Amino acid sequence: TLFPYTTLFRSQRLLELLAVRHGVDLSRLCWIALGSEGRAEQTVATDQDNALILPDDAPPAQREEARAFGRAVNLALDECGYPLCRGGIMAGEPGCCLTLRQWRERFAHWIEHGAPEDLLNASIYFDFRPLAGDARLAQALRAEVVDSARRTPRFLKQMALNAVGHGAPLNWLGGIDIDGEGAVDLKLQGTALFVDVARLYALAHGVQATGTRERLDAVGGLLG
């Protein structure tokens, strides 16, 4: 489908235009897409999941400037038909506009503790990719996250146990069990099964790809 690529081009163009308007130097930060957008697997019914990585030497003024810029991009994307994230996972929010060191500490905390909320965050934030700016910031974070997760079997087991909680909606006869409205959640009860497995195996084998297909292709070669 061309939808993820249309989203990518629109986001990149908005970032370029608004960076000029806000006087933001894109080479001094990195805009990353998270979740399904980070995997380039968005569907028609999707919202925003994005964040900003700033260099560790970014002064407070630059952080405030970056957050204002992020908020402007979030609102512009909303006007383009990509709704604001109801969970607040957007670059214009304080918790999603952090320095590289802060992101490292945050991801390390999730891996170290593995609480239910940590696992939920990992399923969204670990699927990140750079869209604009200094991609080296995202690449450094990616390498550290993958290596840390690979060296923490306990965290991988927690992710696996969390993933098996998402099952196909089958009844005792083996048929599809619809909900009270006569529908099936194809994301939570369908594609999420493959997304979770691909993420888990990628982390376990040190694969840095973010797309589900790319992860499975890479892991398949290692297991073969």
PDB file of C-alpha atoms in Angstrom:
ATOM      1  CA  THR A   1       0.000   0.000   0.000  1.00  0.00           C
ATOM      2  CA  LEU A   2       1.081   3.587  -0.647  1.00  0.00           C
ATOM      3  CA  PHE A   3      -0.553   4.922   2.503  1.00  0.00           C
ATOM      4  CA  PRO A   4       2.500   4.700   4.816  1.00  0.00           C
ATOM      5  CA  TYR A   5       4.672   6.393   2.214  1.00  0.00           C
ATOM      6  CA  THR A   6       2.119   9.172   1.705  1.00  0.00           C
ATOM      7  CA  THR A   7       2.157   9.730   5.456  1.00  0.00           C
ATOM      8  CA  LEU A   8       5.950   9.781   5.432  1.00  0.00           C
ATOM      9  CA  PHE A   9       6.196  12.357   2.660  1.00  0.00           C
ATOM     10  CA  ARG A  10       3.551  14.588   4.207  1.00  0.00           C
ATOM     11  CA  SER A  11       5.217  14.438   7.604  1.00  0.00           C
ATOM     12  CA  GLN A  12       8.641  15.212   6.181  1.00  0.00           C
ATOM     13  CA  ARG A  13       7.297  18.136   4.173  1.00  0.00           C
ATOM     14  CA  LEU A  14       5.473  19.564   7.190  1.00  0.00           C
ATOM     15  CA  LEU A  15       8.622  19.239   9.257  1.00  0.00           C
ATOM     16  CA  GLU A  16      10.641  21.124   6.657  1.00  0.00           C
ATOM     17  CA  LEU A  17       8.092  23.934   6.322  1.00  0.00           C
ATOM     18  CA  LEU A  18       7.465  24.402  10.037  1.00  0.00           C
ATOM     19  CA  ALA A  19      11.161  24.175  10.900  1.00  0.00           C
ATOM     20  CA  VAL A  20      11.746  27.235   8.736  1.00  0.00           C
ATOM     21  CA  ARG A  21       8.750  29.025  10.227  1.00  0.00           C
ATOM     22  CA  HIS A  22       9.892  28.329  13.796  1.00  0.00           C
ATOM     23  CA  GLY A  23      13.578  28.908  13.144  1.00  0.00           C
ATOM     24  CA  VAL A  24      14.444  25.339  14.104  1.00  0.00           C
ATOM     25  CA  ASP A  25      17.660  23.741  12.860  1.00  0.00           C
ATOM     26  CA  LEU A  26      16.664  20.167  11.981  1.00  0.00           C
ATOM     27  CA  SER A  27      20.310  19.091  12.099  1.00  0.00           C
ATOM     28  CA  ARG A  28      20.207  19.707  15.865  1.00  0.00           C
ATOM     29  CA  LEU A  29      17.458  17.189  16.591  1.00  0.00           C
ATOM     30  CA  CYS A  30      15.792  14.078  15.238  1.00  0.00           C
ATOM     31  CA  TRP A  31      12.077  13.588  14.643  1.00  0.00           C
ATOM     32  CA  ILE A  32      11.112   9.949  15.099  1.00  0.00           C
ATOM     33  CA  ALA A  33       7.927   8.073  14.277  1.00  0.00           C
ATOM     34  CA  LEU A  34       6.710   5.467  16.779  1.00  0.00           C
ATOM     35  CA  GLY A  35       4.378   2.489  16.795  1.00  0.00           C
ATOM     36  CA  SER A  36       2.695   1.582  13.529  1.00  0.00           C
ATOM     37  CA  GLU A  37       4.064   4.716  11.848  1.00  0.00           C
ATOM     38  CA  GLY A  38       7.539   3.744  12.995  1.00  0.00           C
ATOM     39  CA  ARG A  39       7.010   0.341  11.368  1.00  0.00           C
ATOM     40  CA  ALA A  40       5.517   1.964   8.222  1.00  0.00           C
ATOM     41  CA  GLU A  41       2.378  -0.095   8.835  1.00  0.00           C
ATOM     42  CA  GLN A  42      -0.274   2.542   9.390  1.00  0.00           C
ATOM     43  CA  THR A  43      -3.844   1.867   8.338  1.00  0.00           C
ATOM     44  CA  VAL A  44      -6.500   4.372   7.267  1.00  0.00           C
ATOM     45  CA  ALA A  45      -7.809   4.643  10.843  1.00  0.00           C
ATOM     46  CA  THR A  46      -4.688   5.763  12.696  1.00  0.00           C
ATOM     47  CA  ASP A  47      -3.492   8.525  14.972  1.00  0.00           C
ATOM     48  CA  GLN A  48      -0.130  10.148  15.649  1.00  0.00           C
ATOM     49  CA  ASP A  49       2.756   8.570  17.557  1.00  0.00           C
ATOM     50  CA  ASN A  50       5.940  10.621  17.333  1.00  0.00           C
ATOM     51  CA  ALA A  51       8.736  12.114  19.408  1.00  0.00           C
ATOM     52  CA  LEU A  52      11.875  14.233  19.332  1.00  0.00           C
ATOM     53  CA  ILE A  53      15.436  13.330  20.266  1.00  0.00           C
ATOM     54  CA  LEU A  54      17.703  16.255  21.181  1.00  0.00           C
ATOM     55  CA  PRO A  55      21.477  16.177  21.616  1.00  0.00           C
ATOM     56  CA  ASP A  56      22.686  15.921  25.186  1.00  0.00           C
ATOM     57  CA  ASP A  57      24.192  19.412  25.082  1.00  0.00           C
ATOM     58  CA  ALA A  58      20.870  21.039  24.125  1.00  0.00           C
ATOM     59  CA  PRO A  59      20.299  24.055  26.419  1.00  0.00           C
ATOM     60  CA  PRO A  60      16.886  24.649  28.068  1.00  0.00           C
ATOM     61  CA  ALA A  61      16.000  27.277  25.456  1.00  0.00           C
ATOM     62  CA  GLN A  62      16.482  24.785  22.631  1.00  0.00           C
ATOM     63  CA  ARG A  63      14.344  22.224  24.430  1.00  0.00           C
ATOM     64  CA  GLU A  64      11.480  24.697  24.786  1.00  0.00           C
ATOM     65  CA  GLU A  65      11.891  25.699  21.156  1.00  0.00           C
ATOM     66  CA  ALA A  66      11.844  22.061  20.036  1.00  0.00           C
ATOM     67  CA  ARG A  67       8.738  21.313  22.083  1.00  0.00           C
ATOM     68  CA  ALA A  68       6.877  24.283  20.591  1.00  0.00           C
ATOM     69  CA  PHE A  69       7.947  23.147  17.143  1.00  0.00           C
ATOM     70  CA  GLY A  70       6.757  19.620  17.891  1.00  0.00           C
ATOM     71  CA  ARG A  71       3.379  20.891  19.053  1.00  0.00           C
ATOM     72  CA  ALA A  72       2.986  22.924  15.864  1.00  0.00           C
ATOM     73  CA  VAL A  73       3.735  19.861  13.733  1.00  0.00           C
ATOM     74  CA  ASN A  74       1.288  17.766  15.756  1.00  0.00           C
ATOM     75  CA  LEU A  75      -1.485  20.288  15.168  1.00  0.00           C
ATOM     76  CA  ALA A  76      -0.642  20.545  11.465  1.00  0.00           C
ATOM     77  CA  LEU A  77      -0.742  16.760  11.068  1.00  0.00           C
ATOM     78  CA  ASP A  78      -4.108  16.762  12.820  1.00  0.00           C
ATOM     79  CA  GLU A  79      -5.402  19.252  10.257  1.00  0.00           C
ATOM     80  CA  CYS A  80      -4.111  16.954   7.517  1.00  0.00           C
ATOM     81  CA  GLY A  81      -6.244  14.105   8.842  1.00  0.00           C
ATOM     82  CA  TYR A  82      -3.880  12.368  11.279  1.00  0.00           C
ATOM     83  CA  PRO A  83      -5.623  12.740  14.663  1.00  0.00           C
ATOM     84  CA  LEU A  84      -3.798  13.740  17.813  1.00  0.00           C
ATOM     85  CA  CYS A  85      -2.805  10.792  19.988  1.00  0.00           C
ATOM     86  CA  ARG A  86      -5.292  10.414  22.833  1.00  0.00           C
ATOM     87  CA  GLY A  87      -2.492   8.966  24.959  1.00  0.00           C
ATOM     88  CA  GLY A  88      -0.327  12.037  24.460  1.00  0.00           C
ATOM     89  CA  ILE A  89       2.489  10.207  22.666  1.00  0.00           C
ATOM     90  CA  MET A  90       3.504  13.186  20.532  1.00  0.00           C
ATOM     91  CA  ALA A  91       6.610  15.284  20.037  1.00  0.00           C
ATOM     92  CA  GLY A  92       4.951  18.390  21.456  1.00  0.00           C
ATOM     93  CA  GLU A  93       4.476  16.755  24.851  1.00  0.00           C
ATOM     94  CA  PRO A  94       7.180  17.102  27.556  1.00  0.00           C
ATOM     95  CA  GLY A  95       7.571  13.339  27.917  1.00  0.00           C
ATOM     96  CA  CYS A  96       8.258  12.887  24.205  1.00  0.00           C
ATOM     97  CA  CYS A  97      10.769  15.688  23.682  1.00  0.00           C
ATOM     98  CA  LEU A  98      13.925  14.477  25.432  1.00  0.00           C
ATOM     99  CA  THR A  99      17.683  14.439  25.039  1.00  0.00           C
ATOM    100  CA  LEU A 100      19.429  11.294  23.875  1.00  0.00           C
ATOM    101  CA  ARG A 101      20.627  10.625  27.425  1.00  0.00           C
ATOM    102  CA  GLN A 102      17.092  10.966  28.779  1.00  0.00           C
ATOM    103  CA  TRP A 103      15.736   8.563  26.164  1.00  0.00           C
ATOM    104  CA  ARG A 104      18.488   6.089  27.007  1.00  0.00           C
ATOM    105  CA  GLU A 105      17.621   6.262  30.697  1.00  0.00           C
ATOM    106  CA  ARG A 106      13.926   5.886  29.984  1.00  0.00           C
ATOM    107  CA  PHE A 107      14.363   2.838  27.753  1.00  0.00           C
ATOM    108  CA  ALA A 108      16.833   1.297  30.215  1.00  0.00           C
ATOM    109  CA  HIS A 109      14.251   1.710  32.984  1.00  0.00           C
ATOM    110  CA  TRP A 110      11.608  -0.125  30.964  1.00  0.00           C
ATOM    111  CA  ILE A 111      13.979  -2.993  30.209  1.00  0.00           C
ATOM    112  CA  GLU A 112      15.234  -3.186  33.786  1.00  0.00           C
ATOM    113  CA  HIS A 113      11.811  -3.218  35.445  1.00  0.00           C
ATOM    114  CA  GLY A 114       9.445  -4.764  32.890  1.00  0.00           C
ATOM    115  CA  ALA A 115       6.253  -3.721  34.668  1.00  0.00           C
ATOM    116  CA  PRO A 116       3.004  -3.973  32.636  1.00  0.00           C
ATOM    117  CA  GLU A 117       3.169  -0.275  31.778  1.00  0.00           C
ATOM    118  CA  ASP A 118       6.826  -0.668  30.778  1.00  0.00           C
ATOM    119  CA  LEU A 119       5.942  -3.498  28.390  1.00  0.00           C
ATOM    120  CA  LEU A 120       3.147  -1.426  26.872  1.00  0.00           C
ATOM    121  CA  ASN A 121       5.531   1.484  26.359  1.00  0.00           C
ATOM    122  CA  ALA A 122       8.118  -0.837  24.837  1.00  0.00           C
ATOM    123  CA  SER A 123       5.583  -2.117  22.301  1.00  0.00           C
ATOM    124  CA  ILE A 124       5.091   1.461  21.076  1.00  0.00           C
ATOM    125  CA  TYR A 125       8.366   3.284  21.604  1.00  0.00           C
ATOM    126  CA  PHE A 126      10.735   0.475  20.581  1.00  0.00           C
ATOM    127  CA  ASP A 127       9.327   0.591  17.043  1.00  0.00           C
ATOM    128  CA  PHE A 128      10.864   3.948  16.183  1.00  0.00           C
ATOM    129  CA  ARG A 129      12.523   5.241  13.040  1.00  0.00           C
ATOM    130  CA  PRO A 130      13.916   8.654  12.102  1.00  0.00           C
ATOM    131  CA  LEU A 131      11.901  10.797   9.689  1.00  0.00           C
ATOM    132  CA  ALA A 132      13.874  14.050   9.701  1.00  0.00           C
ATOM    133  CA  GLY A 133      16.888  15.672  11.280  1.00  0.00           C
ATOM    134  CA  ASP A 134      20.049  14.030  12.586  1.00  0.00           C
ATOM    135  CA  ALA A 135      19.398  10.309  12.093  1.00  0.00           C
ATOM    136  CA  ARG A 136      22.543   9.488  14.066  1.00  0.00           C
ATOM    137  CA  LEU A 137      20.688  10.298  17.280  1.00  0.00           C
ATOM    138  CA  ALA A 138      18.063   7.658  16.499  1.00  0.00           C
ATOM    139  CA  GLN A 139      20.669   5.171  15.293  1.00  0.00           C
ATOM    140  CA  ALA A 140      22.626   5.475  18.533  1.00  0.00           C
ATOM    141  CA  LEU A 141      19.474   4.903  20.566  1.00  0.00           C
ATOM    142  CA  ARG A 142      18.426   1.965  18.384  1.00  0.00           C
ATOM    143  CA  ALA A 143      21.770   0.203  18.757  1.00  0.00           C
ATOM    144  CA  GLU A 144      21.740   0.578  22.535  1.00  0.00           C
ATOM    145  CA  VAL A 145      18.116  -0.533  22.955  1.00  0.00           C
ATOM    146  CA  VAL A 146      18.527  -3.639  20.817  1.00  0.00           C
ATOM    147  CA  ASP A 147      21.758  -4.640  22.558  1.00  0.00           C
ATOM    148  CA  SER A 148      20.328  -4.045  26.041  1.00  0.00           C
ATOM    149  CA  ALA A 149      17.153  -6.018  25.327  1.00  0.00           C
ATOM    150  CA  ARG A 150      19.120  -8.884  23.767  1.00  0.00           C
ATOM    151  CA  ARG A 151      21.245  -9.162  26.908  1.00  0.00           C
ATOM    152  CA  THR A 152      18.213  -9.222  29.221  1.00  0.00           C
ATOM    153  CA  PRO A 153      16.440 -12.602  28.850  1.00  0.00           C
ATOM    154  CA  ARG A 154      14.079 -11.792  31.712  1.00  0.00           C
ATOM    155  CA  PHE A 155      12.712  -8.783  29.808  1.00  0.00           C
ATOM    156  CA  LEU A 156      12.319 -10.817  26.618  1.00  0.00           C
ATOM    157  CA  LYS A 157      10.387 -13.453  28.562  1.00  0.00           C
ATOM    158  CA  GLN A 158       8.118 -10.756  30.000  1.00  0.00           C
ATOM    159  CA  MET A 159       7.476  -9.434  26.505  1.00  0.00           C
ATOM    160  CA  ALA A 160       6.667 -12.947  25.294  1.00  0.00           C
ATOM    161  CA  LEU A 161       4.224 -13.568  28.142  1.00  0.00           C
ATOM    162  CA  ASN A 162       2.592 -10.215  27.443  1.00  0.00           C
ATOM    163  CA  ALA A 163       2.292 -11.042  23.741  1.00  0.00           C
ATOM    164  CA  VAL A 164       0.527 -14.382  24.243  1.00  0.00           C
ATOM    165  CA  GLY A 165      -2.249 -12.478  25.985  1.00  0.00           C
ATOM    166  CA  HIS A 166      -3.348 -11.351  22.529  1.00  0.00           C
ATOM    167  CA  GLY A 167      -5.153 -14.282  20.993  1.00  0.00           C
ATOM    168  CA  ALA A 168      -7.141 -14.800  17.843  1.00  0.00           C
ATOM    169  CA  PRO A 169     -10.890 -14.391  18.560  1.00  0.00           C
ATOM    170  CA  LEU A 170     -11.825 -18.044  18.138  1.00  0.00           C
ATOM    171  CA  ASN A 171     -14.751 -19.763  19.837  1.00  0.00           C
ATOM    172  CA  TRP A 172     -14.772 -23.371  21.068  1.00  0.00           C
ATOM    173  CA  LEU A 173     -15.839 -24.559  17.622  1.00  0.00           C
ATOM    174  CA  GLY A 174     -12.864 -22.890  15.971  1.00  0.00           C
ATOM    175  CA  GLY A 175     -14.921 -20.143  14.354  1.00  0.00           C
ATOM    176  CA  ILE A 176     -14.468 -16.380  14.606  1.00  0.00           C
ATOM    177  CA  ASP A 177     -15.992 -15.007  17.784  1.00  0.00           C
ATOM    178  CA  ILE A 178     -17.347 -11.494  17.145  1.00  0.00           C
ATOM    179  CA  ASP A 179     -17.948  -8.887  19.828  1.00  0.00           C
ATOM    180  CA  GLY A 180     -21.251  -7.425  20.980  1.00  0.00           C
ATOM    181  CA  GLU A 181     -21.336  -5.083  17.993  1.00  0.00           C
ATOM    182  CA  GLY A 182     -20.722  -7.877  15.519  1.00  0.00           C
ATOM    183  CA  ALA A 183     -17.148  -6.831  14.821  1.00  0.00           C
ATOM    184  CA  VAL A 184     -13.585  -8.111  15.247  1.00  0.00           C
ATOM    185  CA  ASP A 185     -10.592  -5.959  16.204  1.00  0.00           C
ATOM    186  CA  LEU A 186      -8.263  -6.938  13.361  1.00  0.00           C
ATOM    187  CA  LYS A 187      -5.395  -4.932  14.873  1.00  0.00           C
ATOM    188  CA  LEU A 188      -5.448  -6.183  18.463  1.00  0.00           C
ATOM    189  CA  GLN A 189      -6.695  -9.690  17.682  1.00  0.00           C
ATOM    190  CA  GLY A 190      -5.035 -10.130  14.305  1.00  0.00           C
ATOM    191  CA  THR A 191      -1.999  -8.231  13.091  1.00  0.00           C
ATOM    192  CA  ALA A 192      -0.732  -7.563  16.634  1.00  0.00           C
ATOM    193  CA  LEU A 193       0.127 -11.251  16.939  1.00  0.00           C
ATOM    194  CA  PHE A 194       2.623 -11.032  14.076  1.00  0.00           C
ATOM    195  CA  VAL A 195       3.915  -7.597  15.103  1.00  0.00           C
ATOM    196  CA  ASP A 196       4.654  -8.779  18.652  1.00  0.00           C
ATOM    197  CA  VAL A 197       6.411 -11.952  17.499  1.00  0.00           C
ATOM    198  CA  ALA A 198       8.537 -10.062  14.976  1.00  0.00           C
ATOM    199  CA  ARG A 199       9.549  -7.451  17.581  1.00  0.00           C
ATOM    200  CA  LEU A 200      10.415 -10.088  20.148  1.00  0.00           C
ATOM    201  CA  TYR A 201      12.565 -12.174  17.806  1.00  0.00           C
ATOM    202  CA  ALA A 202      14.253  -9.076  16.408  1.00  0.00           C
ATOM    203  CA  LEU A 203      15.267  -7.904  19.876  1.00  0.00           C
ATOM    204  CA  ALA A 204      16.378 -11.389  20.887  1.00  0.00           C
ATOM    205  CA  HIS A 205      18.662 -11.665  17.855  1.00  0.00           C
ATOM    206  CA  GLY A 206      19.962  -8.096  17.732  1.00  0.00           C
ATOM    207  CA  VAL A 207      18.064  -7.135  14.572  1.00  0.00           C
ATOM    208  CA  GLN A 208      17.691  -3.358  14.236  1.00  0.00           C
ATOM    209  CA  ALA A 209      14.915  -3.327  11.612  1.00  0.00           C
ATOM    210  CA  THR A 210      11.568  -1.874  12.688  1.00  0.00           C
ATOM    211  CA  GLY A 211       9.117  -3.099  10.028  1.00  0.00           C
ATOM    212  CA  THR A 212       7.424  -6.430  10.748  1.00  0.00           C
ATOM    213  CA  ARG A 213       8.268  -7.951   7.380  1.00  0.00           C
ATOM    214  CA  GLU A 214      11.870  -6.747   7.518  1.00  0.00           C
ATOM    215  CA  ARG A 215      12.231  -8.147  11.022  1.00  0.00           C
ATOM    216  CA  LEU A 216      10.856 -11.554  10.051  1.00  0.00           C
ATOM    217  CA  ASP A 217      13.036 -11.701   6.931  1.00  0.00           C
ATOM    218  CA  ALA A 218      16.138 -10.845   8.944  1.00  0.00           C
ATOM    219  CA  VAL A 219      15.372 -13.255  11.782  1.00  0.00           C
ATOM    220  CA  GLY A 220      14.464 -16.023   9.325  1.00  0.00           C
ATOM    221  CA  GLY A 221      17.934 -15.832   7.840  1.00  0.00           C
ATOM    222  CA  LEU A 222      19.524 -16.082  11.284  1.00  0.00           C
ATOM    223  CA  LEU A 223      17.370 -19.022  12.358  1.00  0.00           C
ATOM    224  CA  GLY A 224      17.767 -20.869   9.065  1.00  0.00           C
TER     225      GLY A 224
END
